Coordinates of N, CA and C in Angstrom, one line a residue:
M1 N 2.9 -9.3 -17.4 CA 3.9 -10.3 -16.7 C 3.1 -9.5 -15.0
S2 N 2.1 -10.4 -14.9 CA 2.5 -9.7 -13.1 C 3.5 -9.7 -12.2
P3 N 3.6 -8.6 -11.5 CA 4.8 -9.1 -10.2 C 4.4 -9.2 -9.2
P4 N 5.7 -9.8 -9.2 CA 5.7 -11.1 -7.6 C 4.9 -10.0 -6.3
R5 N 4.3 -11.1 -6.1 CA 3.2 -10.6 -4.8 C 4.3 -11.4 -3.8
E6 N 3.8 -11.1 -2.3 CA 4.8 -10.7 -1.2 C 4.1 -11.8 0.0
D7 N 4.8 -12.8 0.6 CA 4.4 -13.1 1.3 C 4.7 -12.4 2.7
C8 N 3.1 -12.6 3.2 CA 3.0 -12.5 5.0 C 3.4 -12.7 5.9
I9 N 3.9 -12.7 6.5 CA 4.1 -13.1 8.3 C 3.0 -12.6 9.4
K10 N 3.1 -13.1 10.5 CA 2.7 -12.3 11.4 C 3.4 -12.4 12.6
D11 N 3.1 -11.0 13.0 CA 3.6 -11.0 14.3 C 2.9 -11.9 15.3
E12 N 3.7 -11.2 16.9 CA 3.3 -11.5 18.2 C 1.6 -11.6 18.2
V13 N 0.8 -10.3 17.9 CA -0.3 -10.2 18.2 C -1.1 -10.9 16.9
G14 N -0.5 -11.9 16.4 CA -1.5 -12.0 15.3 C -1.3 -11.4 13.6
H15 N -1.4 -10.1 13.8 CA -1.0 -9.5 12.9 C -0.3 -9.4 11.2
E16 N -1.2 -9.3 10.1 CA -0.3 -9.8 9.0 C 1.1 -8.6 9.3
Y17 N 2.1 -8.7 8.8 CA 2.8 -7.5 8.2 C 3.8 -8.8 7.2
D18 N 4.9 -7.7 6.9 CA 5.7 -8.5 6.0 C 7.1 -8.4 6.5
G19 N 7.9 -8.1 7.4 CA 9.1 -8.5 8.9 C 9.9 -7.3 7.8
L20 N 9.9 -6.0 7.6 CA 10.6 -5.2 8.0 C 11.0 -4.5 8.6
D21 N 10.4 -4.5 9.8 CA 10.6 -3.2 10.8 C 11.7 -4.1 11.7
T22 N 12.5 -4.7 11.3 CA 13.7 -5.0 11.7 C 14.9 -4.6 11.2
T23 N 16.0 -4.3 11.9 CA 17.1 -4.5 11.0 C 17.8 -5.3 10.3
N24 N 17.6 -6.7 10.9 CA 18.2 -7.8 10.5 C 17.5 -7.9 8.9
G25 N 17.8 -8.8 7.8 CA 17.3 -9.1 6.7 C 16.8 -7.5 6.2
M26 N 17.1 -6.2 6.2 CA 16.7 -5.6 5.5 C 17.2 -5.3 3.9
P27 N 16.3 -4.8 2.8 CA 16.5 -4.7 1.9 C 18.0 -4.6 0.7
T28 N 18.3 -4.8 0.1 CA 19.6 -4.8 -0.5 C 19.6 -3.5 -1.5
R29 N 17.8 -2.9 -1.9 CA 17.4 -2.2 -2.6 C 16.1 -2.0 -2.9
Y30 N 15.8 -0.4 -3.1 CA 14.3 -1.0 -2.7 C 13.6 -0.5 -4.4
T31 N 12.4 -0.9 -4.2 CA 11.6 0.1 -5.5 C 10.7 1.1 -5.2
L32 N 10.5 1.9 -5.8 CA 9.6 2.5 -5.6 C 9.0 2.9 -6.6
N33 N 7.8 2.8 -6.8 CA 6.5 3.1 -8.1 C 6.7 4.2 -8.4
T34 N 6.7 5.0 -9.4 CA 6.6 6.5 -9.6 C 5.0 6.1 -11.2
G35 N 4.7 7.1 -11.2 CA 3.8 7.0 -11.6 C 4.2 8.7 -13.1
T36 N 3.1 9.4 -13.7 CA 3.2 10.6 -14.1 C 2.5 11.8 -13.9
W37 N 2.2 11.6 -12.4 CA 1.5 12.5 -12.4 C 2.9 14.2 -11.4
Q38 N 2.7 15.2 -11.6 CA 3.7 15.8 -11.3 C 3.0 17.0 -11.2
P39 N 3.9 17.5 -9.8 CA 3.2 19.0 -9.2 C 2.5 20.2 -10.7
G40 N 0.6 20.8 -10.2 CA 0.8 21.2 -11.2 C -0.5 20.5 -12.3
D41 N 0.3 18.8 -11.9 CA -1.6 18.6 -12.5 C -2.8 18.1 -12.2
N42 N -3.6 18.2 -12.9 CA -5.4 18.1 -12.1 C -4.7 16.7 -10.8
A43 N -5.4 16.7 -9.9 CA -5.4 15.4 -8.7 C -6.7 15.8 -8.6
F44 N -7.2 14.3 -7.2 CA -7.5 14.0 -6.8 C -7.5 14.2 -5.4
Q45 N -8.5 14.6 -4.3 CA -7.8 14.5 -2.9 C -8.5 13.9 -1.8
A46 N -8.9 12.4 -2.7 CA -8.3 10.9 -2.1 C -7.4 11.6 -0.8
G47 N -7.4 10.7 0.6 CA -6.9 10.3 1.6 C -6.3 9.2 2.2
L48 N -5.2 8.9 2.1 CA -4.5 7.8 2.8 C -3.1 7.5 4.1
E49 N -3.8 7.4 4.7 CA -2.6 8.1 6.2 C -2.1 6.3 6.4
G50 N -0.7 6.7 6.2 CA -0.1 5.5 6.8 C 1.1 5.7 7.6
R51 N 2.2 4.7 6.9 CA 3.0 5.3 7.8 C 4.8 4.3 6.0
I52 N 5.3 5.0 6.0 CA 6.0 4.4 4.9 C 6.9 2.9 5.4
A53 N 6.6 2.1 4.6 CA 7.1 0.9 4.7 C 8.1 -0.1 3.4
A54 N 8.0 -1.3 3.1 CA 8.8 -1.0 2.0 C 8.9 -3.5 2.6
S55 N 9.1 -4.0 1.9 CA 8.6 -5.2 2.2 C 10.2 -5.7 2.2
R56 N 9.9 -6.9 2.2 CA 11.4 -8.0 2.3 C 12.0 -7.6 1.3
S57 N 11.6 -7.5 -0.5 CA 12.3 -6.9 -1.2 C 12.9 -5.7 -1.3
G58 N 12.4 -5.4 -0.7 CA 12.7 -3.2 -0.7 C 11.4 -3.1 -2.0
C59 N 10.5 -3.0 -2.1 CA 8.5 -2.7 -2.3 C 8.6 -2.0 -1.5
V60 N 8.2 0.0 -1.5 CA 8.0 0.6 -0.7 C 6.7 0.8 -0.7
Y61 N 6.1 1.2 0.7 CA 4.1 0.9 0.3 C 4.1 2.1 1.8
F62 N 2.4 2.0 1.8 CA 2.2 2.4 2.8 C 1.5 0.7 4.0
R63 N 1.7 1.2 5.5 CA 1.3 0.4 6.3 C 0.2 1.4 7.1
G64 N -1.2 1.3 7.2 CA -1.5 2.0 8.7 C -2.9 0.4 9.0
R65 N -3.7 1.3 9.8 CA -4.9 0.6 9.9 C -6.0 1.1 9.8
D66 N -7.2 0.3 9.0 CA -8.3 0.9 8.7 C -9.6 0.7 10.1
Y67 N -10.3 1.3 9.6 CA -11.7 1.5 10.4 C -12.1 0.7 11.6
K68 N -11.9 -0.8 10.9 CA -12.4 -2.1 12.4 C -10.8 -2.3 13.1
N69 N -9.8 -1.6 13.1 CA -8.4 -1.2 13.5 C -8.1 -2.4 12.8
E70 N -8.1 -2.9 11.6 CA -7.0 -4.0 11.2 C -5.9 -3.1 10.1
V71 N -4.9 -4.1 10.0 CA -4.2 -4.4 9.2 C -4.2 -3.9 8.1
Y72 N -3.7 -3.0 7.0 CA -4.2 -2.8 5.6 C -2.9 -2.4 5.3
K73 N -2.5 -2.8 3.9 CA -1.3 -2.4 3.1 C -1.4 -2.4 1.9
A74 N -0.8 -1.0 1.5 CA -1.6 -0.4 0.3 C 0.5 0.0 -0.9
D75 N -0.3 -0.7 -2.1 CA 0.9 -0.8 -2.6 C 0.2 1.4 -3.3
V76 N 1.5 2.2 -3.5 CA 1.7 3.7 -3.6 C 2.1 3.5 -5.1
I77 N 1.7 4.7 -5.1 CA 2.6 5.4 -7.4 C 3.1 6.2 -6.4
W78 N 3.7 6.4 -6.8 CA 5.0 8.1 -6.6 C 5.0 8.8 -7.6
P79 N 4.5 10.8 -7.3 CA 5.0 11.4 -8.5 C 6.4 11.1 -8.8
A80 N 6.0 11.6 -10.2 CA 7.0 11.4 -11.6 C 8.6 11.3 -10.1
D81 N 9.3 11.3 -11.1 CA 11.5 11.6 -10.8 C 11.0 11.6 -8.9
Y82 N 10.1 11.1 -8.4 CA 10.7 10.2 -7.1 C 11.6 9.2 -6.4
T83 N 12.3 9.3 -5.8 CA 13.9 8.1 -6.1 C 13.6 7.6 -4.0
V84 N 14.3 6.9 -3.7 CA 14.7 5.9 -2.9 C 15.5 6.5 -2.1
L85 N 16.3 6.8 -1.2 CA 18.1 7.0 -0.5 C 18.2 6.4 0.3
D86 N 19.1 5.4 0.5 CA 19.4 4.3 1.4 C 21.0 4.5 1.4
E87 N 21.2 4.9 3.0 CA 22.2 5.7 3.8 C 22.8 4.3 4.3
G88 N 21.8 2.7 4.8 CA 22.7 2.0 4.8 C 22.6 1.8 6.4
G89 N 21.8 1.0 7.0 CA 21.5 1.5 8.8 C 20.8 2.6 9.3
E90 N 20.5 3.3 8.6 CA 19.6 4.6 8.4 C 18.0 3.8 8.4
P91 N 17.1 4.8 8.5 CA 15.6 4.6 7.7 C 15.9 4.9 6.2
F92 N 14.9 4.1 5.7 CA 15.3 4.4 3.7 C 14.2 6.4 3.7
K93 N 15.4 6.7 3.1 CA 14.2 8.4 2.5 C 13.4 8.2 1.3
V94 N 12.6 8.5 1.1 CA 11.9 8.9 -0.2 C 11.9 10.5 -0.8
L95 N 12.8 11.0 -1.5 CA 13.2 11.8 -2.2 C 12.5 12.9 -3.6
N96 N 12.1 13.6 -3.0 CA 11.2 14.4 -4.3 C 11.8 14.9 -5.7
E97 N 10.9 15.3 -6.7 CA 12.0 15.3 -7.4 C 13.1 16.4 -7.7
Q98 N 13.2 17.4 -6.8 CA 14.4 18.3 -6.4 C 15.3 17.7 -5.2
G99 N 15.3 16.3 -5.0 CA 16.3 15.7 -4.5 C 15.8 16.0 -2.8
E100 N 14.9 16.3 -2.7 CA 14.8 17.0 -0.4 C 14.2 15.8 -0.2
V101 N 13.8 15.6 0.6 CA 13.4 14.8 1.5 C 12.3 14.7 1.6
A102 N 11.4 13.9 1.2 CA 10.1 14.5 1.6 C 9.1 13.0 2.0
A103 N 9.8 11.9 2.7 CA 9.1 10.9 3.6 C 10.2 10.1 3.4
V104 N 10.4 9.2 5.2 CA 11.0 8.5 6.1 C 10.2 8.0 6.2
Q105 N 11.3 6.6 6.1 CA 10.5 4.9 6.6 C 10.2 5.3 8.1
G106 N 9.2 4.4 8.5 CA 8.5 4.5 9.5 C 7.8 5.6 10.8
K107 N 7.7 6.7 9.0 CA 7.0 8.1 9.7 C 5.5 8.2 9.5
R108 N 4.9 8.0 10.0 CA 3.4 8.7 9.7 C 3.1 9.8 8.6
Y109 N 1.9 9.1 7.4 CA 2.1 10.9 6.6 C 0.1 10.1 6.3
L110 N 0.1 11.7 5.9 CA -1.7 11.4 5.3 C -1.2 12.1 4.5
V111 N -1.6 11.3 3.0 CA -1.6 12.2 1.9 C -2.1 12.4 0.8
G112 N -2.5 12.8 -0.1 CA -3.2 13.0 -1.2 C -3.8 11.9 -2.5
G113 N -4.3 11.8 -3.2 CA -4.8 11.1 -4.1 C -5.8 10.0 -4.4
A114 N -6.0 9.1 -5.3 CA -7.3 8.4 -5.5 C -6.4 7.0 -5.4
P115 N -6.5 5.8 -5.9 CA -6.7 5.0 -6.5 C -7.2 5.4 -8.2
L116 N -6.4 4.7 -8.7 CA -6.8 4.6 -9.8 C -6.9 3.6 -11.0
P117 N -8.2 2.7 -11.7 CA -8.6 1.6 -12.2 C -7.2 1.3 -13.4
G118 N -6.5 0.2 -13.3 CA -5.8 0.1 -14.5 C -4.7 0.3 -14.2
T119 N -4.3 0.3 -12.8 CA -2.8 0.6 -12.2 C -1.8 -0.4 -11.7
L120 N -2.5 -1.1 -11.4 CA -2.1 -2.5 -10.8 C -1.0 -2.8 -12.4
R121 N -1.6 -3.2 -12.8 CA -0.6 -3.9 -14.1 C 0.5 -3.5 -14.3
A122 N 0.8 -1.8 -14.1 CA 2.0 -0.9 -14.1 C 2.6 -1.0 -13.0
L123 N 2.5 -1.6 -12.3 CA 4.0 -1.2 -10.8 C 4.7 -2.5 -11.3
D124 N 5.8 -1.7 -10.6 CA 6.8 -2.3 -10.7 C 7.7 -3.4 -9.3
C125 N 6.7 -3.7 -8.4 CA 6.9 -4.4 -7.9 C 4.7 -4.2 -6.8
S126 N 4.9 -5.5 -6.2 CA 3.5 -5.4 -4.8 C 3.4 -5.8 -4.0
V127 N 2.6 -5.5 -3.0 CA 2.5 -6.1 -1.3 C 0.9 -6.3 -1.3
N128 N 0.2 -6.0 -2.7 CA -1.0 -6.1 -2.2 C -2.1 -6.3 -3.7
N129 N -2.5 -7.7 -4.3 CA -2.5 -8.4 -5.1 C -4.2 -7.6 -5.2
H130 N -5.4 -6.8 -3.9 CA -6.0 -7.4 -4.4 C -7.1 -5.8 -4.3
Q131 N -6.4 -4.7 -4.6 CA -7.1 -3.6 -4.8 C -6.0 -3.0 -5.4
E132 N -6.3 -1.8 -6.2 CA -5.3 -0.9 -7.1 C -4.7 -0.5 -6.0
P133 N -4.0 0.1 -6.5 CA -2.3 0.5 -5.7 C -3.2 2.3 -5.9
F134 N -2.8 2.7 -4.5 CA -3.2 4.7 -4.2 C -2.2 5.4 -5.4
T135 N -2.2 6.0 -6.0 CA -1.3 7.3 -6.4 C -1.8 8.5 -5.8
I136 N -0.5 9.0 -5.4 CA -0.4 10.1 -4.9 C 0.0 11.3 -5.5
M137 N -0.9 12.0 -5.4 CA -0.8 13.4 -6.5 C -1.1 14.7 -5.9
E138 N 0.1 14.8 -4.7 CA 0.7 15.8 -4.1 C 2.1 16.0 -3.9
D139 N 2.8 17.1 -4.1 CA 4.1 17.4 -3.7 C 4.4 17.3 -2.3
L140 N 4.4 16.3 -1.8 CA 5.2 16.0 -0.4 C 6.1 17.5 -0.2
P141 N 5.4 17.9 0.7 CA 7.1 18.9 1.3 C 8.4 18.8 2.1
S142 N 9.0 19.0 1.9 CA 10.5 18.6 2.4 C 10.1 18.5 3.9
E143 N 11.2 17.2 4.1 CA 11.3 16.9 6.0 C 11.8 18.1 6.6

């Protein structure tokens, strides 16, 4: 069974987004797609750059602009044992396996990894049904 897909809305200049940038209507819980990759495992080094965001239903993803300056949303698979911390009213945080803050909602990151064929079907949530998700294959430093 496929995960539910998010409906996009358009902002004031016509870019598609999912409405998370406001504190109104924030998700009540967040879903972080995690995989089996752990620090020390073999890794690909393709890059993905964007800001950490979440859909209205709480699906955590990367949002950025491509080489044509068009907005994109990329599903990501985080390293094993990463979790989300929601302190209510604050930007949510992604915690690494040691419980340290590895990423914060709204901040821009460049991460290493690769899109891996066949991983789209294994997602707990998705905002992009057109591409395979990007698997993060690096241990993000703590903030």
